[in-house]
mmCIF file of C-alpha atoms in Angstrom:
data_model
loop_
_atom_site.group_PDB
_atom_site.id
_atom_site.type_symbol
_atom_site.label_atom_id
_atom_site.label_comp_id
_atom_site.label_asym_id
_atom_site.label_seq_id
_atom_site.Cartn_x
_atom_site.Cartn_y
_atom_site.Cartn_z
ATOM 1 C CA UNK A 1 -3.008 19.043 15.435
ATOM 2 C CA UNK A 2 -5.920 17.757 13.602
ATOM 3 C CA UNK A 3 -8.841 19.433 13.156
ATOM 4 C CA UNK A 4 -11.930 18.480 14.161
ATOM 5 C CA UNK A 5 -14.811 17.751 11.503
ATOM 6 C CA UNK A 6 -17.972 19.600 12.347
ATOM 7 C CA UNK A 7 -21.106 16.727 13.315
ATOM 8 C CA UNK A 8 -23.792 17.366 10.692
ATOM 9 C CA UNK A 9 -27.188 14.899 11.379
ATOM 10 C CA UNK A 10 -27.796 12.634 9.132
ATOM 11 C CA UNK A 11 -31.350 11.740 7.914
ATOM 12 C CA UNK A 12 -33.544 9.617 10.313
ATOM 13 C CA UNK A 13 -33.802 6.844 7.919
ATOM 14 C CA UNK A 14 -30.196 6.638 7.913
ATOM 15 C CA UNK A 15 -30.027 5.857 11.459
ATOM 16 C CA UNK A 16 -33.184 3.580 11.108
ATOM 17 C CA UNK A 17 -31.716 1.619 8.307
ATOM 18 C CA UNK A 18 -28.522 1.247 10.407
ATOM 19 C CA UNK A 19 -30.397 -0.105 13.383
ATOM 20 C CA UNK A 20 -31.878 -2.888 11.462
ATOM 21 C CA UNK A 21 -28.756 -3.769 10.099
ATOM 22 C CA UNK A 22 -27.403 -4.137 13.295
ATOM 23 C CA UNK A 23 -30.259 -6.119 14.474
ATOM 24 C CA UNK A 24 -30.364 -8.746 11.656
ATOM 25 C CA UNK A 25 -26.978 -10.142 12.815
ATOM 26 C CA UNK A 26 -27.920 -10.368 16.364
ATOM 27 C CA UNK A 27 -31.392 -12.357 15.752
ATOM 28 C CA UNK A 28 -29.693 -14.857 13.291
ATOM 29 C CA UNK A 29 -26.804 -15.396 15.804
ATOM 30 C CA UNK A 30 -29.947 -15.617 18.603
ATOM 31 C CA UNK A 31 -31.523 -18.117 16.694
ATOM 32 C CA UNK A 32 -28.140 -20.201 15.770
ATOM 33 C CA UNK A 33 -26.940 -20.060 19.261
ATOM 34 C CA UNK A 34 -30.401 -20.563 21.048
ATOM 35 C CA UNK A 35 -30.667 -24.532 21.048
ATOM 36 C CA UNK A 36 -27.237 -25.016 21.800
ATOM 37 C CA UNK A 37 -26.723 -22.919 24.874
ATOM 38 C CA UNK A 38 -24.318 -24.578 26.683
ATOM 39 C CA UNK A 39 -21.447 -23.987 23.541
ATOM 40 C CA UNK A 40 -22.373 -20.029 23.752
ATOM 41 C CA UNK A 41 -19.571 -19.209 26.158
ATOM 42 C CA UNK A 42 -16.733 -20.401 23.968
ATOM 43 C CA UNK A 43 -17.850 -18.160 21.028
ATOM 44 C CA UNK A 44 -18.232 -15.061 23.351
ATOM 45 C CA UNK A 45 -14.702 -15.465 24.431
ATOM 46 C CA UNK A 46 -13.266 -15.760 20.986
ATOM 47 C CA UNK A 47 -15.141 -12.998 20.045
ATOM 48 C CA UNK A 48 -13.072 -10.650 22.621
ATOM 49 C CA UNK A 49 -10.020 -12.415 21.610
ATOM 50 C CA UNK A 50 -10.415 -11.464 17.931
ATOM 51 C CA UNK A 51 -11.307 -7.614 18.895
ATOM 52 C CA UNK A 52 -8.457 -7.754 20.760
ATOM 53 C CA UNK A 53 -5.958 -8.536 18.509
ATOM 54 C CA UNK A 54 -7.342 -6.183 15.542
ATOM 55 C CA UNK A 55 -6.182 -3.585 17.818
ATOM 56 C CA UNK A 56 -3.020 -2.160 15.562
ATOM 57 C CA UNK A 57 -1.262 -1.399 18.696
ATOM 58 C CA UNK A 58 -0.148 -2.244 22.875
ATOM 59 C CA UNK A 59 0.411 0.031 25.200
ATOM 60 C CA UNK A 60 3.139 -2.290 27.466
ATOM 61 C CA UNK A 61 4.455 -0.150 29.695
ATOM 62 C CA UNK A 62 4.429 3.532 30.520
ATOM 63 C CA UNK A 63 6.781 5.748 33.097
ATOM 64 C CA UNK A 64 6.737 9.134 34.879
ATOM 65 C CA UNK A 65 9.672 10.767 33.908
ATOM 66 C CA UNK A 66 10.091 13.987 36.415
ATOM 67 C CA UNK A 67 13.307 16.273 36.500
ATOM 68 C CA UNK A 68 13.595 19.989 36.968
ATOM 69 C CA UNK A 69 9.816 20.311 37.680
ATOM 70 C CA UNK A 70 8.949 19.267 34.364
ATOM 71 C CA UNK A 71 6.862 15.696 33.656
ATOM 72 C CA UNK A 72 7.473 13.939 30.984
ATOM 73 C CA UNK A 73 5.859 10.176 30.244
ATOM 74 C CA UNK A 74 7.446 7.268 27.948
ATOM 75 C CA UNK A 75 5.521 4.899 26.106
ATOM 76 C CA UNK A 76 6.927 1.612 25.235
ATOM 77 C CA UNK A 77 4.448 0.459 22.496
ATOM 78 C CA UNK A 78 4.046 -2.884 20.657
ATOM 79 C CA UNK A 79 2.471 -2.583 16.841
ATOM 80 C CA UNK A 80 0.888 -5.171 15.209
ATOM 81 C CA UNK A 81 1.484 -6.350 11.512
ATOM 82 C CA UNK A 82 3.875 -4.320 9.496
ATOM 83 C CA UNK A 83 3.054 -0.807 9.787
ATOM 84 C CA UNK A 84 4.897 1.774 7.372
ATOM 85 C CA UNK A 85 5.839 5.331 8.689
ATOM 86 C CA UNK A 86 2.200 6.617 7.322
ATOM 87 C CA UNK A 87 0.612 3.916 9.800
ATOM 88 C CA UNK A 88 3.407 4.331 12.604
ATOM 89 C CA UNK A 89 2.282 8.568 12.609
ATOM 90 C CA UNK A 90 -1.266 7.592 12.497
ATOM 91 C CA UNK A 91 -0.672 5.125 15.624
ATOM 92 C CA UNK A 92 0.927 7.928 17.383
ATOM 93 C CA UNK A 93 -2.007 9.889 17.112
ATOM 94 C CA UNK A 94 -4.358 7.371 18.716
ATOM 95 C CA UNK A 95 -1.868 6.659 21.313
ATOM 96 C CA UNK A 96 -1.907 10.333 22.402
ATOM 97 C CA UNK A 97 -5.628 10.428 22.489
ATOM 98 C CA UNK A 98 -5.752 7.550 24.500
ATOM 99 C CA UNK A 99 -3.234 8.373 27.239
ATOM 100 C CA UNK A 100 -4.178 12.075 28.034
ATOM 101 C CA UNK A 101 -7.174 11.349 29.863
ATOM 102 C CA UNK A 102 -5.177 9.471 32.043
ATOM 103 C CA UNK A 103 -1.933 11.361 32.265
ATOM 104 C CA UNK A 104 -0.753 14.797 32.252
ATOM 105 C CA UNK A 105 2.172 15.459 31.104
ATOM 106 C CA UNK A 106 4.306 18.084 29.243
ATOM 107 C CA UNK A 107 5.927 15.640 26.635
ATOM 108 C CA UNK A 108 5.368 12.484 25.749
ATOM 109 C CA UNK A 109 8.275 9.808 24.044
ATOM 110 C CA UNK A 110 6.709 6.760 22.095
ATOM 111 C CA UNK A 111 9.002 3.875 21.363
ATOM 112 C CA UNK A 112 8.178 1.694 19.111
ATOM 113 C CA UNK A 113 8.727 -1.916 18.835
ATOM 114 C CA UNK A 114 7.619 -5.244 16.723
ATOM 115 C CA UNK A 115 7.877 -7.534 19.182
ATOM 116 C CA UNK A 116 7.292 -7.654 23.202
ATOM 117 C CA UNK A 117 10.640 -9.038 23.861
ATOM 118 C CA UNK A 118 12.547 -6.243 22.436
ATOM 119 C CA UNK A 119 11.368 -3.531 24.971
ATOM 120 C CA UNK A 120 14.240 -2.327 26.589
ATOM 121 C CA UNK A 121 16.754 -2.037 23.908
ATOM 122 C CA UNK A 122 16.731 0.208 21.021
ATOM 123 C CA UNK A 123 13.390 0.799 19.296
ATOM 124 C CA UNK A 124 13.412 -1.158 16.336
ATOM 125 C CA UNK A 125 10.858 0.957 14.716
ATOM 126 C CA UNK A 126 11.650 4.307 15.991
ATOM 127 C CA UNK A 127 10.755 7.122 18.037
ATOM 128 C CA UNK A 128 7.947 9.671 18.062
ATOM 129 C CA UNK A 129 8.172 12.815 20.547
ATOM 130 C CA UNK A 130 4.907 14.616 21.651
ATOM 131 C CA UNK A 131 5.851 17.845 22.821
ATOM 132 C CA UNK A 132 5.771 21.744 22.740
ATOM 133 C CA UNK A 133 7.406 22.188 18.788
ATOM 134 C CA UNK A 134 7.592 18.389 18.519
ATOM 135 C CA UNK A 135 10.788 18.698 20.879
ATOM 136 C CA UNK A 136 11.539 16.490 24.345
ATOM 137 C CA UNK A 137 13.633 19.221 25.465
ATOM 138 C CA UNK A 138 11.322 22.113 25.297
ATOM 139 C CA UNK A 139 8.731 20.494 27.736
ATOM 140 C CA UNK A 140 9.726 23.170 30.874
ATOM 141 C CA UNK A 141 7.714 25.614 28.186
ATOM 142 C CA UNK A 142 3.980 24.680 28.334
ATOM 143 C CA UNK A 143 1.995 23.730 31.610
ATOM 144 C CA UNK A 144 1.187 19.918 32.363
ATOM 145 C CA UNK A 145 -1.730 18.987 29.790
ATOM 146 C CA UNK A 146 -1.552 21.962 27.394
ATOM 147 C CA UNK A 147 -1.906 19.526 24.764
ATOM 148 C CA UNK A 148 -3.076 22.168 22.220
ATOM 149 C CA UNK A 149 0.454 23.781 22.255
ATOM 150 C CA UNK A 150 2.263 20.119 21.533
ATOM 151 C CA UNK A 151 2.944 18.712 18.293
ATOM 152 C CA UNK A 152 4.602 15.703 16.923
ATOM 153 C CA UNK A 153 8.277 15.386 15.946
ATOM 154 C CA UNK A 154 9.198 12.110 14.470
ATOM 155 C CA UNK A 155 12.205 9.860 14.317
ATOM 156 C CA UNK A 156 10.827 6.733 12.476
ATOM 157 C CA UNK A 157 11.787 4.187 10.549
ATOM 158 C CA UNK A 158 10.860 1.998 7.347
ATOM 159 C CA UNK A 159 11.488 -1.596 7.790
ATOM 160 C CA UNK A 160 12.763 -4.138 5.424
ATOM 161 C CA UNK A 161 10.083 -6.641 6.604
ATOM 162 C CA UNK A 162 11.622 -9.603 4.994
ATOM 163 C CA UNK A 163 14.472 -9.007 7.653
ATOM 164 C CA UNK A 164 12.572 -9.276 10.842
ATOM 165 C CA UNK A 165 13.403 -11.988 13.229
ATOM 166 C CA UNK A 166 11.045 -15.085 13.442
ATOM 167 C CA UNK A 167 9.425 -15.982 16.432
ATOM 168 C CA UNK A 168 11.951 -18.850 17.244
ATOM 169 C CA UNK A 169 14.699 -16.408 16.566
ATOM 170 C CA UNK A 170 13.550 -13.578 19.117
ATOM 171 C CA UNK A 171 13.591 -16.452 21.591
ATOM 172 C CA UNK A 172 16.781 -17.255 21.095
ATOM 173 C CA UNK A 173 18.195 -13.810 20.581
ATOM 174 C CA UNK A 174 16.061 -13.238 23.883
ATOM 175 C CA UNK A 175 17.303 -15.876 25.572
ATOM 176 C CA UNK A 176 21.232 -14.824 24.604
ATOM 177 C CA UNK A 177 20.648 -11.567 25.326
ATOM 178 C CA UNK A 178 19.541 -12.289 29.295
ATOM 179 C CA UNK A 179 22.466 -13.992 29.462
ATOM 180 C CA UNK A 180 24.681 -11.622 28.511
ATOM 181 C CA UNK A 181 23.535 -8.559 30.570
ATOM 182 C CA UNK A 182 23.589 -11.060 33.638
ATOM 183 C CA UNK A 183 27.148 -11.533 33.193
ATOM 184 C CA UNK A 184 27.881 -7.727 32.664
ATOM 185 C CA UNK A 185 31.669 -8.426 32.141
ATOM 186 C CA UNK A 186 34.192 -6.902 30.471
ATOM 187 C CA UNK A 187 35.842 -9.967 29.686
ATOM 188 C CA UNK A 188 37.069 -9.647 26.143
ATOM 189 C CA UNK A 189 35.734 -13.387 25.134
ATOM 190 C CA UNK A 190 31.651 -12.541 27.615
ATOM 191 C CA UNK A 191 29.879 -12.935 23.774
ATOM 192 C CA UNK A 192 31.881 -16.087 22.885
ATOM 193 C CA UNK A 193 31.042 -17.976 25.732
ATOM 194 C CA UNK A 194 27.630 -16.601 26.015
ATOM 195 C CA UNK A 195 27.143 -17.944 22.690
ATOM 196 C CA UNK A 196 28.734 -21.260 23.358
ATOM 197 C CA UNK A 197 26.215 -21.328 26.875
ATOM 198 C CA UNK A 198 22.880 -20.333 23.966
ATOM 199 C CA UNK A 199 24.188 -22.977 21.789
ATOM 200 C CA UNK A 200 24.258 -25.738 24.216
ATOM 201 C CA UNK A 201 21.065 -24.768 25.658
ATOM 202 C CA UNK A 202 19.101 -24.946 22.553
ATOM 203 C CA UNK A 203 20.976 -27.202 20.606
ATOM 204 C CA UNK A 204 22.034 -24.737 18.006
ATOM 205 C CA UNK A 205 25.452 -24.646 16.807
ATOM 206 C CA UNK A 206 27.483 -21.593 17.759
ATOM 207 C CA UNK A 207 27.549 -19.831 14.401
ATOM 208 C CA UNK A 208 23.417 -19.761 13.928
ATOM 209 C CA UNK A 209 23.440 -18.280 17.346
ATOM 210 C CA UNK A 210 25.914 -15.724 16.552
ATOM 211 C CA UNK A 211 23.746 -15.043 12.993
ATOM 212 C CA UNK A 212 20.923 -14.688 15.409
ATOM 213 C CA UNK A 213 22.507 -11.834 17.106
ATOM 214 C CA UNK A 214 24.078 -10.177 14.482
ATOM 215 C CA UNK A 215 20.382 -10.061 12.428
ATOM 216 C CA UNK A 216 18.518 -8.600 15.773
ATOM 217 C CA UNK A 217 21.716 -6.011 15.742
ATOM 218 C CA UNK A 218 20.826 -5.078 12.111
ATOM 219 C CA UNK A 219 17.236 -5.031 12.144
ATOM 220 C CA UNK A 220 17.469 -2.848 15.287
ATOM 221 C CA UNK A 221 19.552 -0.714 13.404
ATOM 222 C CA UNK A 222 18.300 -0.219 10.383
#
């Protein structure tokens, strides 16, 4: 757990200072944006957009997990840029903070994933449990939101960015991949003609598609 840093007050001219540095920004925007009023609204909507995506992570889905009398909650999480292990730990920390004031819970699984699309399947990026001794298993031990007797045990991985999928290639792994768990056969040639179906589709000739695969295999992997 980390521990929390005691508030000392700062001296009132700090605060002062700090108020009219936050002020000079807002009158020379006031003044820029004044005589053209009607553009305004545009600028205020990229503004969100941009504070948006500086967020380093997405919550995209969570579940209620309950067995045995015991409630457990999984996280299916979306990171932004290319976070190491030190930044993936330091995510899981925020996510925590963010999701126990809205659910209570006994342990907690965060999966981890680069891109939307991927959530699922196997977490590219790894795991990290939030439990009593760091442990999914052990949650039947604590109450529901005895956070203070949970730690973090972690099962994540460091990437090989130069190996992640491009945008165009998620989309057509994607796209492969909906095709084949639609068919849910146990014919011994399902990939082939999956492929062959991807291929036509897209215009791509069977062996990219097949490379296309094979690389979202590895880099989920690995």
């Amino acid at each position: 757990m980390r521990q929390k840093k005691k508030n000392r007050r700062k001296p009132t001219w700090v605060y002062r200072t700090r108020r009219g540095l936050l002020v000079l920004p807002a009158l020379a925007f006031a003044i820029y944006v004044w005589p053209n009023d009607a553009e305004s609204e545009p600028e205020s909507t990229q503004t969100e957009s941009v504070q948006t995506t500086d967020r380093p992570y997405t919550i995209k889905e969570s579940r209620a997990v309950e067995e045995d009398e015991t409630v457990r909650y999984e996280y299916d999480v979306v990171v932004h840029g290319q976070p190491d292990v030190e930044t993936l730990q330091a995510i899981s920390h925020d996510v925590i903070d963010e999701v126990k004031h809205r659910d209570t819970f006994q342990a907690a699984l965060i999966q981890y994933y680069d891109h939307e699309a991927y959530i699922g399947t196997d977490s590219p990026l790894g795991q990290a449990v939030f439990g009593p001794g760091g442990d999914w298993g052990l949650a039947g031990t604590v109450a529901p939101g005895d956070y203070e007797e949970m730690t973090f045990g972690w099962q994540l991985r460091e990437k090989e960015w130069d190996s992640q999928l491009s945008e165009e290639e998620v989309r057509v792994w994607r796209a492969w991949n909906d095709v084949y768990e639609t068919k849910a056969s146990d014919h011994p040639d399902i990939r082939s003609r999956v492929t062959r179906t991807i291929s036509t589709k897209y215009g791509i000739d069977p062996e990219d598609v097949q490379q296309i695969v094979l690389k979202q295999n590895v880099w989920a992997a690995l």
